[in-house]
Each structure stands twice: as C-alpha cells, then as structure tokens.
CSV table of C-alpha atoms and ligand atoms in Angstrom, one decimal:
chain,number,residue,atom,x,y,z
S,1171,UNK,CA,87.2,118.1,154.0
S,1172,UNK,CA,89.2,120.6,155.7
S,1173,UNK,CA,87.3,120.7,159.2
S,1174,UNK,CA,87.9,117.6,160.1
S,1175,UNK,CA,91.0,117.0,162.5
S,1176,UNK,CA,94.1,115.3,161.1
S,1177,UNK,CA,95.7,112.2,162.8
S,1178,UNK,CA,98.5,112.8,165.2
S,1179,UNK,CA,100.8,110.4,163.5
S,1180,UNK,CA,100.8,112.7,160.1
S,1181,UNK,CA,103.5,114.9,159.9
S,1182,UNK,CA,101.5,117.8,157.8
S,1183,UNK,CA,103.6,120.8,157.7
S,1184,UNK,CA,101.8,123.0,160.8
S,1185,UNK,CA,101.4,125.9,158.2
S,1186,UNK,CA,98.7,124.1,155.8
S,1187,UNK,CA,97.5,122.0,158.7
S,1188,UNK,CA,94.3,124.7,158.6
S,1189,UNK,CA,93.5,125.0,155.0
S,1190,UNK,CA,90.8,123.9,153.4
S,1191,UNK,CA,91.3,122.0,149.8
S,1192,UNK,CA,89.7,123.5,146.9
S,1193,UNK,CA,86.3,121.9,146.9
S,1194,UNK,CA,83.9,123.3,144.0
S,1195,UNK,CA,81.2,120.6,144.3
S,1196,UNK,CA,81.2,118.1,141.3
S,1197,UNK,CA,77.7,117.2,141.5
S,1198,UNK,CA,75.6,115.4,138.7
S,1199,UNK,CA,73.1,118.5,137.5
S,1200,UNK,CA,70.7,119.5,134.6
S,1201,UNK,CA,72.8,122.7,134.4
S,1202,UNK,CA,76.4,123.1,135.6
S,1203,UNK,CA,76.9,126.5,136.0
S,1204,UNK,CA,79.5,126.8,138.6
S,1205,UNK,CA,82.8,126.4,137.6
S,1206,UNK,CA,82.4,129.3,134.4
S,1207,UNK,CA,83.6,126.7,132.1
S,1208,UNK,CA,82.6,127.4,128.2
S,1209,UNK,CA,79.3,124.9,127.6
S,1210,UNK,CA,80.2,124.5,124.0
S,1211,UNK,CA,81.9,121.1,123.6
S,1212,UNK,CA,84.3,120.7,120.7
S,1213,UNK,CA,82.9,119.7,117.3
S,1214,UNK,CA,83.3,116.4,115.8
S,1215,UNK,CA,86.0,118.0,113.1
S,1216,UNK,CA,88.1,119.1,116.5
S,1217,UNK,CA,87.0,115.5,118.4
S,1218,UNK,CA,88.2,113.8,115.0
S,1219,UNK,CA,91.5,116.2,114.5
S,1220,UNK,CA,92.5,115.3,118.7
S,1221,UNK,CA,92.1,111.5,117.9
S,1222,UNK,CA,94.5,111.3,115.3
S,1223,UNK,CA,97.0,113.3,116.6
S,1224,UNK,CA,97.0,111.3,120.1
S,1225,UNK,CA,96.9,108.4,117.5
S,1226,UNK,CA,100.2,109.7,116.0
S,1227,UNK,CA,102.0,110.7,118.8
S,1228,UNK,CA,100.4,107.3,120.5
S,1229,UNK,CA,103.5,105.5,119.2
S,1230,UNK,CA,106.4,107.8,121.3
S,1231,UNK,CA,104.9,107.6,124.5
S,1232,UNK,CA,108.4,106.0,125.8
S,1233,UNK,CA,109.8,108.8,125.4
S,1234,UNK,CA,109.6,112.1,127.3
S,1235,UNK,CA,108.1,114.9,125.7
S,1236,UNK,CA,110.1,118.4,124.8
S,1237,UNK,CA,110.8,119.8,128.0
S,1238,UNK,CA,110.6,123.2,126.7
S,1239,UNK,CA,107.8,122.6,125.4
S,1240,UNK,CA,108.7,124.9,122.3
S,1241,UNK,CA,106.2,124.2,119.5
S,1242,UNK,CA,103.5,124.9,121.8
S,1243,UNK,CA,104.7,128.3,123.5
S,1244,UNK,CA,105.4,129.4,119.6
S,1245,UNK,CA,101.6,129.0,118.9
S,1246,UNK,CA,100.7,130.2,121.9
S,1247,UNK,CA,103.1,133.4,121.1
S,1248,UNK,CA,101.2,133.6,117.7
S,1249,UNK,CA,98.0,133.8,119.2
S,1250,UNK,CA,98.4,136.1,121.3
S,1251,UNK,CA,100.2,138.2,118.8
S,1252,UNK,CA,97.4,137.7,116.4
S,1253,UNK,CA,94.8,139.0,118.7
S,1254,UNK,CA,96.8,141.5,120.8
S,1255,UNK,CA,99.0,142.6,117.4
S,1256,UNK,CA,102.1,142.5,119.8
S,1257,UNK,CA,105.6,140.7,119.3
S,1258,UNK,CA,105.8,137.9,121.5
S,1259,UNK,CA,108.2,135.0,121.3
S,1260,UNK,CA,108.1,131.8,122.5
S,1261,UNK,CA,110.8,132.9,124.7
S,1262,UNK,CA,107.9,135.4,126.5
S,1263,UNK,CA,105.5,132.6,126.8
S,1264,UNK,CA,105.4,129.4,129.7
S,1265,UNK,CA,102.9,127.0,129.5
S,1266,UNK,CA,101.6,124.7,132.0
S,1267,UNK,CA,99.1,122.2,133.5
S,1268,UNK,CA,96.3,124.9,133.7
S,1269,UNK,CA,96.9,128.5,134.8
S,1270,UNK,CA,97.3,127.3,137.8
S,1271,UNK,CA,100.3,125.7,137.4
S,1272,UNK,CA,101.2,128.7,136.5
S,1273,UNK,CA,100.5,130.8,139.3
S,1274,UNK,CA,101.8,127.9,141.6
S,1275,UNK,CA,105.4,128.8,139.6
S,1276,UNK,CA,105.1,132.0,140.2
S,1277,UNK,CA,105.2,131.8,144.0
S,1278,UNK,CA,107.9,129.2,144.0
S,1279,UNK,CA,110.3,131.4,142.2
S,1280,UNK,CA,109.1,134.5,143.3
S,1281,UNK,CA,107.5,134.2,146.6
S,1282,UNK,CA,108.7,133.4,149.7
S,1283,UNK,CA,108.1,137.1,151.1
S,1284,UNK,CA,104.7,138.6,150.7
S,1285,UNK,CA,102.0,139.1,148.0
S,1286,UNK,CA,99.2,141.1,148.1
S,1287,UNK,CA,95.5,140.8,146.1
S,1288,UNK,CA,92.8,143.1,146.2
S,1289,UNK,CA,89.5,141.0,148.0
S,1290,UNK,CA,87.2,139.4,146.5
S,1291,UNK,CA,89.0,137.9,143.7
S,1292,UNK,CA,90.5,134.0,142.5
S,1293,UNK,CA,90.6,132.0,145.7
S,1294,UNK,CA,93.4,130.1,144.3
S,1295,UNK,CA,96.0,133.2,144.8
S,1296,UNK,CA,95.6,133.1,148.9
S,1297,UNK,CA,95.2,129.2,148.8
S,1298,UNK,CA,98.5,128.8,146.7
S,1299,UNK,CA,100.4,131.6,148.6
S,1300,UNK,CA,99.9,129.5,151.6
S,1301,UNK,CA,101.2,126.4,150.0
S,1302,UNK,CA,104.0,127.2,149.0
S,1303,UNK,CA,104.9,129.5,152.0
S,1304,UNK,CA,104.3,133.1,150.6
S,1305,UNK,CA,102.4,135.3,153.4
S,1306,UNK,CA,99.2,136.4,151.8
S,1307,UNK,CA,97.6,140.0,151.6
S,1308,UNK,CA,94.0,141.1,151.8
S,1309,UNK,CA,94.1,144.8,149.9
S,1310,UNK,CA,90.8,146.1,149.4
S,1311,UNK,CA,88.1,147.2,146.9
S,1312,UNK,CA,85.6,149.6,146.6
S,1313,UNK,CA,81.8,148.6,148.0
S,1314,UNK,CA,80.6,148.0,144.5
S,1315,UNK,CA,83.5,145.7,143.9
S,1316,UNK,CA,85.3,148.0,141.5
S,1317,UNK,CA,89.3,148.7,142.3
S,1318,UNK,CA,90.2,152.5,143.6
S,1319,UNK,CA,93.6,152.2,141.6
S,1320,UNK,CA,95.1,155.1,143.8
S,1321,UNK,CA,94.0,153.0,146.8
S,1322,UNK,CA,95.8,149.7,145.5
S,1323,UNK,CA,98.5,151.8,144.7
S,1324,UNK,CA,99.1,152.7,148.1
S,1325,UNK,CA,98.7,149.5,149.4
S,1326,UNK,CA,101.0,148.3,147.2
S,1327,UNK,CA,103.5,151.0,148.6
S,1328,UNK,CA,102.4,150.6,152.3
S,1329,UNK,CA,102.8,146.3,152.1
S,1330,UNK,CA,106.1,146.7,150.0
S,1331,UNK,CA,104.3,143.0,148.5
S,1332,UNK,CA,106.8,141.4,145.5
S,1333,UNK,CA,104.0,139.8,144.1
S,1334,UNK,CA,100.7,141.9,143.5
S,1335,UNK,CA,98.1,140.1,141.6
S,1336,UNK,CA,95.2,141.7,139.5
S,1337,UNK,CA,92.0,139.8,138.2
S,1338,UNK,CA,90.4,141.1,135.1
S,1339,UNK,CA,87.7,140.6,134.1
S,1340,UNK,CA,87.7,139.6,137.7
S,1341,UNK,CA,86.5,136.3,139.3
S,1342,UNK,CA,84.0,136.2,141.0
S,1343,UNK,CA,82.7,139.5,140.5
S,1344,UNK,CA,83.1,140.1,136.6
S,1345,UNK,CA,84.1,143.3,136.4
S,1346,UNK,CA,87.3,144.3,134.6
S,1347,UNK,CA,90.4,147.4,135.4
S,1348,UNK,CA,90.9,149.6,132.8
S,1349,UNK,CA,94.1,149.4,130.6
S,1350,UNK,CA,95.1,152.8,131.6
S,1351,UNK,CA,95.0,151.4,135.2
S,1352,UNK,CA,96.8,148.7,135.0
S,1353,UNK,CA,99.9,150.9,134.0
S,1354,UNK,CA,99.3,152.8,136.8
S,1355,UNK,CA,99.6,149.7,139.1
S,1356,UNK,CA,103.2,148.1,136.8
S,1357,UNK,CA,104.6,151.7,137.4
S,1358,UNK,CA,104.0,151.6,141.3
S,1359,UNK,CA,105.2,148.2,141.1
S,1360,UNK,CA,108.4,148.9,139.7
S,1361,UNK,CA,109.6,151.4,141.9
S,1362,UNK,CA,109.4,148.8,144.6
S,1363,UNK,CA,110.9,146.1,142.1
S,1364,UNK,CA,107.4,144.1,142.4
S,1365,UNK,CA,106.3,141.9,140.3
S,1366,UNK,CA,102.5,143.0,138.7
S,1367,UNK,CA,100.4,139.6,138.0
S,1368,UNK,CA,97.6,140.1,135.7
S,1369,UNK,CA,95.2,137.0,135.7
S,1370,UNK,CA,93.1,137.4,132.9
S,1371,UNK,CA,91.3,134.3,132.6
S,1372,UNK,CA,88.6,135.5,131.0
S,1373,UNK,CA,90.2,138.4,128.5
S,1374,UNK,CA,88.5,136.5,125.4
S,1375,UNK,CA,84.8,138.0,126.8
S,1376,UNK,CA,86.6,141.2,127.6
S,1377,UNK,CA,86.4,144.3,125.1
S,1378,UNK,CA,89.1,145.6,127.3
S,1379,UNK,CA,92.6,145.4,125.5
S,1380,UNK,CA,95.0,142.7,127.4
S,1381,UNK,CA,97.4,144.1,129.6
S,1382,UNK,CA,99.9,141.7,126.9
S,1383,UNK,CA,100.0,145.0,124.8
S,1384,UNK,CA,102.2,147.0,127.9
S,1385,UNK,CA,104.6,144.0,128.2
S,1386,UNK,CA,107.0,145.3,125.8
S,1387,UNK,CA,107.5,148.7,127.9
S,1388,UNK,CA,107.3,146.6,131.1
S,1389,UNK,CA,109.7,144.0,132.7
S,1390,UNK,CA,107.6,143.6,135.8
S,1391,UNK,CA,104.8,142.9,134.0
S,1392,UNK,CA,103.4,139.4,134.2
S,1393,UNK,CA,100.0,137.9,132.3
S,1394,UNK,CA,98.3,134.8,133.2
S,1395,UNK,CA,95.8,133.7,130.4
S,1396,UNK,CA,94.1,129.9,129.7
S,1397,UNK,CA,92.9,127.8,127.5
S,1398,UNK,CA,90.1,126.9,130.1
S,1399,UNK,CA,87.2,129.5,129.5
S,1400,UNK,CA,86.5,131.2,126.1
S,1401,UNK,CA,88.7,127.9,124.4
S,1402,UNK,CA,86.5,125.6,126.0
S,1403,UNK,CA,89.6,123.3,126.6
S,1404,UNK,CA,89.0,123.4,130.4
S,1405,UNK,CA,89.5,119.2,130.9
S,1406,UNK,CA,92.8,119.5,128.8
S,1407,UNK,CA,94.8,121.7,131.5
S,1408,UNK,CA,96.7,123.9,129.2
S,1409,UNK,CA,97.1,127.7,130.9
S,1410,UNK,CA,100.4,130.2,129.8
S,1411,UNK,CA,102.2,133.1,130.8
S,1412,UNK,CA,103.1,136.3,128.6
S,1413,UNK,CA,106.7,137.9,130.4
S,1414,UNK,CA,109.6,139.0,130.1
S,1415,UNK,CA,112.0,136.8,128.8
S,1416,UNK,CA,113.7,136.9,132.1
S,1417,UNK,CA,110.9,135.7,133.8
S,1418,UNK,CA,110.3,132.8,131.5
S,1419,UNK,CA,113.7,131.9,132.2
S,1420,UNK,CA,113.5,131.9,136.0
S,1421,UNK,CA,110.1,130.0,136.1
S,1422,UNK,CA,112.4,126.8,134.4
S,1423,UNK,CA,114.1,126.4,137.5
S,1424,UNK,CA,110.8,125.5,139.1
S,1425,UNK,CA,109.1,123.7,137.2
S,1426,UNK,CA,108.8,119.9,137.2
S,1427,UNK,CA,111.0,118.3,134.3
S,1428,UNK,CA,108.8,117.5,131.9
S,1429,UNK,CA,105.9,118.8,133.8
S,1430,UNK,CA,103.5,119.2,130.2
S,1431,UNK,CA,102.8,115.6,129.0
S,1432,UNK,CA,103.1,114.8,125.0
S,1433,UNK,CA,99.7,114.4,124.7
S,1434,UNK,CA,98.6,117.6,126.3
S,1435,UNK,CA,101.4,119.7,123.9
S,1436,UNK,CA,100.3,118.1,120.9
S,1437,UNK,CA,96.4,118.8,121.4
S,1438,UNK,CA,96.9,122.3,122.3
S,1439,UNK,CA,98.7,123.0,119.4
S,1440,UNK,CA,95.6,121.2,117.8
S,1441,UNK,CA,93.0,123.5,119.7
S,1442,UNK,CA,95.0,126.6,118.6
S,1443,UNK,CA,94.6,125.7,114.7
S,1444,UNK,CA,91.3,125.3,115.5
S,1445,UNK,CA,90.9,128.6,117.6
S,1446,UNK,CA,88.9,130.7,115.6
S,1447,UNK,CA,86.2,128.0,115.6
S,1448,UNK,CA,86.2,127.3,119.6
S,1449,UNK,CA,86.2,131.1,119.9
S,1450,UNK,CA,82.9,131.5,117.9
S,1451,UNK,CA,81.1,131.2,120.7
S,1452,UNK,CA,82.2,133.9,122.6
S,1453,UNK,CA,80.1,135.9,120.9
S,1454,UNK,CA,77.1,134.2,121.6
S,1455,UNK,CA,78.0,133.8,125.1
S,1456,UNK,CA,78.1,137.8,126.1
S,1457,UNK,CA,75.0,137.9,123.9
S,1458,UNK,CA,73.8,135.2,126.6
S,1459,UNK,CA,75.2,137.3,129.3
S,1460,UNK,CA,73.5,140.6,128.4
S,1461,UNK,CA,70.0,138.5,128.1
S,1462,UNK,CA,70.4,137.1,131.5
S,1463,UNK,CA,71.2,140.3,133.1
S,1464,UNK,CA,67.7,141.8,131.9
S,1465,UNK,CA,66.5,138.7,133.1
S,1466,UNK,CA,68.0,138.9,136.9
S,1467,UNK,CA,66.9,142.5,136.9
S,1468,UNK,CA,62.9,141.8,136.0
S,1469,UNK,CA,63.6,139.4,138.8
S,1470,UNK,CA,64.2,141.0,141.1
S,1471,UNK,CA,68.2,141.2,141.6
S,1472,UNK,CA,71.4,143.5,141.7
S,1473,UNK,CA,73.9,141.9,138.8
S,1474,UNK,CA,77.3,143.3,138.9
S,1475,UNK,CA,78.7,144.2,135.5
S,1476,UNK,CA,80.3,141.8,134.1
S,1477,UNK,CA,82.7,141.7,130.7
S,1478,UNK,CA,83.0,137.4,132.0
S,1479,UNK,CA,81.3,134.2,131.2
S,1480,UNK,CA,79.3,134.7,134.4
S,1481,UNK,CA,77.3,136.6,136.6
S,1482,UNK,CA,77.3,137.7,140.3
S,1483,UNK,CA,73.8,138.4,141.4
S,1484,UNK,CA,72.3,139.7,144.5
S,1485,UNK,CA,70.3,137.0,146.3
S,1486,UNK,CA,67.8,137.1,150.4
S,1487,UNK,CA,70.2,134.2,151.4
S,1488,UNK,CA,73.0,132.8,149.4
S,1489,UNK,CA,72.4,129.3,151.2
S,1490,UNK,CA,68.7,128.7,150.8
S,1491,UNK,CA,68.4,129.8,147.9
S,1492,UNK,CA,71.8,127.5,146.4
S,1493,UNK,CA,70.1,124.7,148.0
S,1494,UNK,CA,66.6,125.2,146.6
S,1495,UNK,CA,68.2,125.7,142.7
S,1496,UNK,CA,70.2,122.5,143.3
S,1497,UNK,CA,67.1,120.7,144.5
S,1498,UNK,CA,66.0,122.0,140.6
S,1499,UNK,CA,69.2,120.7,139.6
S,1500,UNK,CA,70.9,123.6,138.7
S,1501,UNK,CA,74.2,124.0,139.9
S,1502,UNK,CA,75.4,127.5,140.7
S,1503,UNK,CA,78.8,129.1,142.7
S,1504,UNK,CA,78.1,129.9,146.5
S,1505,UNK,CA,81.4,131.9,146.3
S,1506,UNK,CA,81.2,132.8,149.9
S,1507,UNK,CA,80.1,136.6,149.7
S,1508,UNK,CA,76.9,137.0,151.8
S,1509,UNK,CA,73.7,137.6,149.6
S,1510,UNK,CA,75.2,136.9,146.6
S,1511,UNK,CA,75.6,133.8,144.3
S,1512,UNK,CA,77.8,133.6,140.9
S,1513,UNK,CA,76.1,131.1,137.8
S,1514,UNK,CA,77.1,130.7,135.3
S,1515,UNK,CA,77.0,131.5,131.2
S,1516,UNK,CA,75.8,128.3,129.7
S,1517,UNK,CA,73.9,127.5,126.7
S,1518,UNK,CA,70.1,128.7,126.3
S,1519,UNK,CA,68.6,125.9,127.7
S,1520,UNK,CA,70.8,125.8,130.9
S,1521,UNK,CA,69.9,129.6,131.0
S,1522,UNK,CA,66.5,129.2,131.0
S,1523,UNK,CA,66.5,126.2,133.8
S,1524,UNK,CA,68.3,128.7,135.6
S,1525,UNK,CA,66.1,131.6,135.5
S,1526,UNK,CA,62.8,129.8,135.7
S,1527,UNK,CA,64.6,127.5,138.6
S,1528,UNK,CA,65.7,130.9,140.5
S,1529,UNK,CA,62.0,132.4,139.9
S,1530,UNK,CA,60.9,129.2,141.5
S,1531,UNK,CA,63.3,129.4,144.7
S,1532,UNK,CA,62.7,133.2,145.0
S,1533,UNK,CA,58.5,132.8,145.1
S,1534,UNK,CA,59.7,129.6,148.1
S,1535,UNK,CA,61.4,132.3,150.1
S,1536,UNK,CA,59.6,135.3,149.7
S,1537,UNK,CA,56.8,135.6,147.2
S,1538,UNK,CA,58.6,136.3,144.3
S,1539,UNK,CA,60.6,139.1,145.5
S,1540,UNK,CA,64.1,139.7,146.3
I,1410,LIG,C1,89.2,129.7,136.0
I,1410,LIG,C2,90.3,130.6,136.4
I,1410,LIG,C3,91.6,130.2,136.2
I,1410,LIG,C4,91.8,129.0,135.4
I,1410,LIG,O1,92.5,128.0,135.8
I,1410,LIG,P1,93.0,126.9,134.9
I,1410,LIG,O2,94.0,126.2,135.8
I,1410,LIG,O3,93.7,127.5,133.7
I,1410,LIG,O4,91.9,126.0,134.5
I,1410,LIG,C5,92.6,131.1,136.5
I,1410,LIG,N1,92.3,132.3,137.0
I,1410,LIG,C6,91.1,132.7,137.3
I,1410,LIG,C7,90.8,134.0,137.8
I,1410,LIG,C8,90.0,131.8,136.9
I,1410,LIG,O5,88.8,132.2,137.2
C-alpha cells in the first residue's frame, strides 16, 4: 500500500507522505494466528446477554451516548481494583475505541516534542508518533530482547523524551520487565517531568504484578490495558487507561466528542459482568503456550520466553517459511525481525496445524532441521 507513489494533485501532509498503513494481512486461513487475538469466542449466555442489551439500548440511538462515558470507566476501575487490589476511580480510568485510541490521545495531548521506545516493541507507537507529529525514538534492548533498565534509563536521560513507552509482556517478543524495574524507569522519568507509558496489553497472561499497583505513588505514571487479548472482545474496540487523575483530565481535551458509541459502552459493561468467565481461558492458553514451547524446541527452534498469548520463534528464513505455512493455511506474524516469526496461541487444533504445518515447511527447506 504504502510503496506506491501518491498523485500529485493530493495534498498529503509531506511528513506521512512515506508511511506505510498498518497492514496485518486479513487472509481467509485454517488457523489465524497472527494478530494474538484470544481464539475463545464468547459463549452463547454472553452472545444472548449482548443481544438484549443492544436490543434495549436499540431504542435511544437518537441520542448521543454519555460523553464521559462514566458507567463504563467505574467498571473498568473496579476491575482493575479487583484484580490489582488498588483504589482506582473512574476519574483514573479513560476508555476508548481500542488501546489505540488511546495511545493516539496520548500523543495529541502530550506529544508534539519527542518520545522514545525501546526496539523491537508495538509498531503502532512509531507509526502513531509520526501521525500526529511526535518525532519518534529507537532506544535499544539487549541481544536477547530483554531491557538493560540502567541502559533505558540513560537513554531516557540522554533523549530528555516526554513520552517513554514500555511494552510488557512485550509485543512481539513476549517477554515482560520486572515490577521493580519499571519503578526504576517512572523515577528517571520524573526527574525529567516525562511521562512513563506502560502498554500492557497482555498483563492478563502475565504473573508479573501490573505496574496499576505504583500509580498511587506515581503521577507520571501512565497504563495502557485492553479488552482485546485475554477478554477476547478484540472486534468490540474497547481499550483504557489507568492515570492520574490529571491525566484523565487532559486526555478530554482531545478526544472526539462522543468518540465511544452507546452500543460499544453498554456491551463492555456487559463483557465486564461476565469477566471471570472470558478470563477462564487464560489459563488454558499459557498451558497452551508452555506445550508449544516444548514443541518448537523438539523442532528445532530458539522460543523467546514469553509470559503472552504468543510466541517468537527462531526460523532459516522468515519469508519462505511464512509463505510455505500459509500455503498450509496457517496464518502466522512475519513481524519483520530477520529469522524469526511470531504465531500465535490458539486453540488445540489451530496449535497442532501449526506445528505439524511448520514441521512440514521446515523438512521443504532443510530436511527437518532448523
Ligand atoms: C494488541 C495490542 C494492543 C491492542 O490494541 P487494541 O487497539 O486495544 O485492540 C495494544 N498494545 C499492544 C502492545 C498490543 O500488542
């Protein structure tokens, strides 16, 4: 999409003229396993539960929904506070069209100068910075993908960046920062007057404690979560923010009024009653992870660790071999890091397609070996 040259008479702002849009293929597959969405649909009793409620609320569609959206960022707030056991409000909660809404927000009312992320992580953070006219850092890992927190420190001190973002469990590599970390990180950030941005889209799979628990001793402190992953309420687009009330309060003079329709409010707040049910497979989804890691190793393959819903696996070409699992129908993430590929958690059958696909396009390229 992106290569192709646009026309002269389109006055495209010269400084997104070069992007590319965010493209994960959408293809028809035996086994999707490459956008990390939860494979678990909802059960009838939560299909049935949705209808009626977008049956009731059906009827008030002239009119606009709560702007605020205040019944929904209470039950988020509870949520949280029920699984975190911290003290959240709804006025320390924003919710929006996906998390990243969210993080689109974030740079409108705090960008604008530079943010920094620590490579590879979520390719919407550089792709949004752009948008919205925030310059964009490249920090740097450790070979093994973990993070050196005294190195990001110091690039967080060195770029002076206002906006610092965090991943963890990060994406695409699955491994996750240590609580005791992250602190170090909101502390550095402070004495700069930086914001810290922890995206942790995937906390639910985590054993880690969210970084929710430091907001009360931390005003800088800002956590993205989702109902897209462990709630399997991906198609729905609900993601929030946990902050400091003063940050909830700036992100409303950026948002679009109205910018969470009625019918997306109303069957959150369904999906939350119903929580502890569309969390009970998370359980069985690390189970599922931990199987498939034993099962990449006896083929062959380096697995980062991973406390996600997916995987990131050393492959002899990412290309060849994405192409030759797709030919099997199996859809995985090329997530543009040489000799590796990302698939995946998905239910036992998927998983099994997968591996005996991968043993399949692994004997094609070089007898069975990696
Ligand atoms: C999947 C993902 C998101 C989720 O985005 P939504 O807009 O909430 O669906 C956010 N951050 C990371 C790191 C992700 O992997």
């Amino acid at each position: 999409m992106s290569q192709k040259e646009w026309p002269s008479w389109l006055p495209l702002r010269a400084d997104i003229r070069g992007l590319s849009a965010y493209g994960a293929p959408q293809l028809p597959s035996l086994a999707q396993l490459n956008t990390n969405e939860n494979p678990y649909p909802p059960s009838k009793k939560l299909v049935d539960a949705i209808a009626r409620k977008v049956e009731e609320i059906a009827g008030s569609l002239n009119r606009y929904p709560d702007r605020d959206c205040i019944a929904l960022r209470k039950g988020l707030a509870a949520f949280l506070n029920s699984r975190s056991l911290t003290h959240l409000y709804e006025e320390n909660v924003w919710a929006a069209n996906g998390s990243n809404e969210i993080i689109q927000s974030l740079f409108l009312a705090f960008g604008g100068e530079s943010a920094l992320g620590f490579t590879p992580s979520y390719s919407m953070h550089p792709l949004i910075a752009q948008v919205t006219g925030t310059s964009w850092i490249n920090g740097v890992r450790n070979s093994d993908f973990s993070l050196d927190v005294e190195l990001a420190c110091h690039q967080i001190k060195t770029t002076k960046a206002k906006l610092i973002f965090v991943t963890t469990p990060n994406n695409p590599t699955g491994t996750s920062i240590p609580l005791r970390d992250i602190e170090t990180l909101v502390k550095t950030a402070a004495e700069l007057s930086s914001l810290l941005v922890v995206d942790e889209a995937y906390a639910e799979f985590s054993s880690e404690p969210s970084a929710v628990t430091l907001l009360d001793r931390y005003p800088n402190l800002l956590v993205i979560r989702t109902m897209s992953k462990a709630f399997a309420f991906a198609g729905a687009r609900v993601g929030y923010l946990a902050a400091n009330k003063e940050v909830i309060r700036a992100l409303a003079l950026v948002r679009l009024p109205y910018h969470l329709s009625a019918i997306t409010q109303a069957i959150a707040l369904v999906a939350l009653d119903h929580s502890e049910e569309l969390l009970a497979n998370v359980a069985t989804l690390i189970a599922d992870r931990e199987k498939m890691v034993v099962e990449l190793k006896a083929l062959g393959a380096e697995v980062i660790p991973s406390s996600a819903n997916f995987l990131l696996f050393t492959v002899p070409s990412s290309k060849e071999i994405w192409d030759s699992l797709l030919e099997q129908g199996v859809l995985v993430r090329d997530v543009g890091l040489s000799g590796y590929l990302r698939v995946t958690i998905g239910n036992a059958a998927e998983n099994q397609r997968f591996i005996d696909s991968l043993a399949t396009s692994l004997g094609k390229t070089q007898g069975g070996k990696i």
